Amino acid sequence: MRTAREVTLPLHVDRAAAEPLPAQLVAQLRGLLASGVLRPGDDLPSTRALAAHLGVARGTVVTAYEQLLAEGWFSGAAGRSTTVNPRLHEVHPRLPVAGEAADPRAARAATAAPAPTTSAAGRPRPPLDLRPGQPTQTGVVGPAWRSAWRRAADAPVEVPLPPLGWPPLRAAIADHLRRMRAVVRDPAEIVVTAGVREGLALLLMATGARTVGVEEPGYPSLRRVLTAFGARPVPLPADAQGLVTASLPAAAPQAVIVTPSHQYPLGGSLPVDRRLQLLDWAAAHGTLVVEDDYDSELRYTSAPLPALTSLDHRGGVALLGTFAKTLTPAVAVGFVVVPPALLGAVEAVRGGLGQPVSLVTQRALAHYLDSGALMRHTQRMRHLYRRRRAQVVRALRAVPGARVYPMDGGLHAVVEHERDEPEVLAALAARGVLVAALSDYWAGGGSRRGLVFGFGGVSDADLAAALTAIAAVLAEGA
Amino acid sequence: MRTAREVTLPLHVDRAAAEPLPAQLVAQLRGLLASGVLRPGDDLPSTRALAAHLGVARGTVVTAYEQLLAEGWFSGAAGRSTTVNPRLHEVHPRLPVAGEAADPRAARAATAAPAPTTSAAGRPRPPLDLRPGQPTQTGVVGPAWRSAWRRAADAPVEVPLPPLGWPPLRAAIADHLRRMRAVVRDPAEIVVTAGVREGLALLLMATGARTVGVEEPGYPSLRRVLTAFGARPVPLPADAQGLVTASLPAAAPQAVIVTPSHQYPLGGSLPVDRRLQLLDWAAAHGTLVVEDDYDSELRYTSAPLPALTSLDHRGGVALLGTFAKTLTPAVAVGFVVVPPALLGAVEAVRGGLGQPVSLVTQRALAHYLDSGALMRHTQRMRHLYRRRRAQVVRALRAVPGARVYPMDGGLHAVVEHERDEPEVLAALAARGVLVAALSDYWAGGGSRRGLVFGFGGVSDADLAAALTAIAAVLAEGA
């Protein structure tokens, strides 16, 4: 009875060949060393196991190993297993160092850090990255988080995961939506996704939509998803309150993506009359309304308006949600609330492509939601964001020529100005502050000039330093 | 200074309306109860917090709450917070029970279990599901697994996750490939995916391939991915050794998916001369070869042949890997080894759509791989599968008219027979055994008849019972 233990090396012997078997083995092992398959310090199979694996006499393997030991390729001592010589590159310096980057430590060290800049005091420090999108994640890793993952990792894995998601997580999301957004839906209509973009991709595949209306200005990364899935974005004008529903086109696209809770990036909330006008227009044209509800739970200046999906009684609205902003992008989970008529098509696509979120992650998030930890975390975040919004307004309201948008709840601020955009961005980068340009949110022309920055992903002190730099740069040109 | 704590209800007051403010609140709260937004047992905001939130006198909220308490909608006592009456449905029995299914426990109970069948002894028992694809997962949840997730959940989350994957996991996968498959590649060429199908989708989007060769017979679920991404599957004949490279078409598709380590489902391994012929043909036509290496680490009958990607010196092979078979589908992680020339396109697609696997999962898997736990688990699995393969051969070799395929390592067996396929499947289902039909693996005509069953996802005793049933059903018709 042979044992295959540890013999994963691609070795074989050819009894018909003229070359003796030990020499064949030596040549093949040298080849594995040269190609980097065997690396310094690797354990080798025992001579007994390798002989059994190859079906040769143990003496054949012993002879081969002894030659490689003598030549310094291998090292070993009585009672210890044979290994590849840890100092191989001193003994055979011309051996190509193949696969060096496969050392996990090397790769860790090579992980790119942001390029350091030099502060006024001359000390190099990393830039303050205020490009929007990063939420505050302070306090995420705590007892409730650890306990949720521990319970998830303790549970058995021999459990089928339905393509639409783990039912207890879908029930927990339904409960979350009810409590936080007053949206009452059956868990069967909630689909677990790997995030907002993945949820949009799922809807595009399920509907086959080829023309999709988008707010202009709007969120560039959702537009990229459209293009990747062969859909054409149709820009629809938006103002500070959101989509301008009075000018919706008669030739309606097959779907339309809107941010009614908090227009991205301008920050306003779509008034109820516009919401109803949008729903009527969509129903008249058979257009699917995709409600991107990316951060409405974080609204801190007033109660959010009801979700569009709550106003819809015709089953024409899909709601895209995510835990990336309210909790952390590290969880990589979002959801779609799917209109009942579309559920079959979504399930067919999901079944064909598979559920991308691991069972362990879905279980951990379900525990975290059920424990009430997300609600407590969201409440802490709302306090923090409200305080930071006040800090932004205080720092920038007196800057001449700059107009701070209302920021009606959210993680980022928009400051319109009259200056040259690339010049402002370059001046800020020179001071070590990275922000986004307002004009980047327009796909076509007609843009306004300004800057967009997040105030979630930085510390209080870094935000204060960045605001000082922004005020100084904007004041310079005035 | 108002506090927004716990006020997530969509309530508002209209000072211009004729209706008194407390009456407005009562009407809105009754509406939330009727629509299921508020449910029995829910905590209500304190009168102080709600008054501050709405900007009204506290007495207004107190009046509204007192009316709803008196009417039995709310309950409360001195020193305790007010809640929705837990026995609401006894007091107001005609209230619609909206959102009942949002109770996590209800959804858990509703999780579909397989329909029970009745055994010969008359006791109902669940069917033995031997449809292929489920690996043995015994022993996955152990100290190394728990420790890996615990460490991952303890680590900070404020870390950017590159679109191609967490660098330490990519390094750990490179090391795993080197040790288990003798594939030496730079971690920078390894992309973390949510599984084999997601990896294939990524390659299709990065290459824009519209015609893709597939083995006939072959793995149906990869074909479905092709169709979902607008690519046309081009069936290429395969025999028990794999792709018949002598008859590759002159009009080459833009990509071709092959299972050289272990043809799916027939089980053979592609001989080296065919491998080289395939690579030459692909290079001549600019066809990308996609090597589906789904379970080669589990090969237990002999050492696996080198991966096709190791034979390729022209950068024309992408390798699709997964941890679903070697570890568990519950981790939902796979990888693609991308040819260097394709890396930029893959990174652009990944950047646009986002990395679907959570940072926590990637960290946990990196810890698990680095600890050597996967290698130990795989060794245990190889022993178990070898034993089970012998059990299958023993049980079925004497059945007249049945031919058991060599099963050259793998998690499933193929038994060809001369009987009517639906009849055999129905007879097995009647005995409580679910298997797949061999003909389902052909997209076009020319199929062979037989059955395909997994021997990974069941216990020893269940496998023995299923084999007895299979042998009996096949013998009946002989």
CSV table of C-alpha atoms in Angstrom, one decimal, chain A residues 4 13 36 50 62 97 111 117 130 138 147 190 203 223 244 306 326 363 440:
chain,number,residue,atom,x,y,z
A,4,ALA,CA,0.8,9.7,-1.5
A,13,VAL,CA,10.6,7.4,-14.3
A,36,GLY,CA,11.6,27.5,-9.1
A,50,LEU,CA,8.7,8.8,-3.1
A,62,VAL,CA,18.2,7.2,-1.8
A,97,VAL,CA,15.9,32.9,-8.6
A,111,THR,CA,2.1,46.2,-1.5
A,117,THR,CA,4.9,63.9,-0.2
A,130,LEU,CA,-10.0,62.8,0.4
A,138,THR,CA,-13.7,53.4,13.1
A,147,SER,CA,-18.5,37.6,17.5
A,190,ILE,CA,-34.2,40.5,-1.6
A,203,LEU,CA,-30.3,43.6,-13.2
A,223,ARG,CA,-21.8,54.3,-15.9
A,244,VAL,CA,-35.3,67.0,-13.6
A,306,PRO,CA,-39.5,57.5,1.9
A,326,THR,CA,-22.9,52.1,6.3
A,363,ARG,CA,-23.7,34.2,7.9
A,440,ASP,CA,-15.7,64.5,-13.8
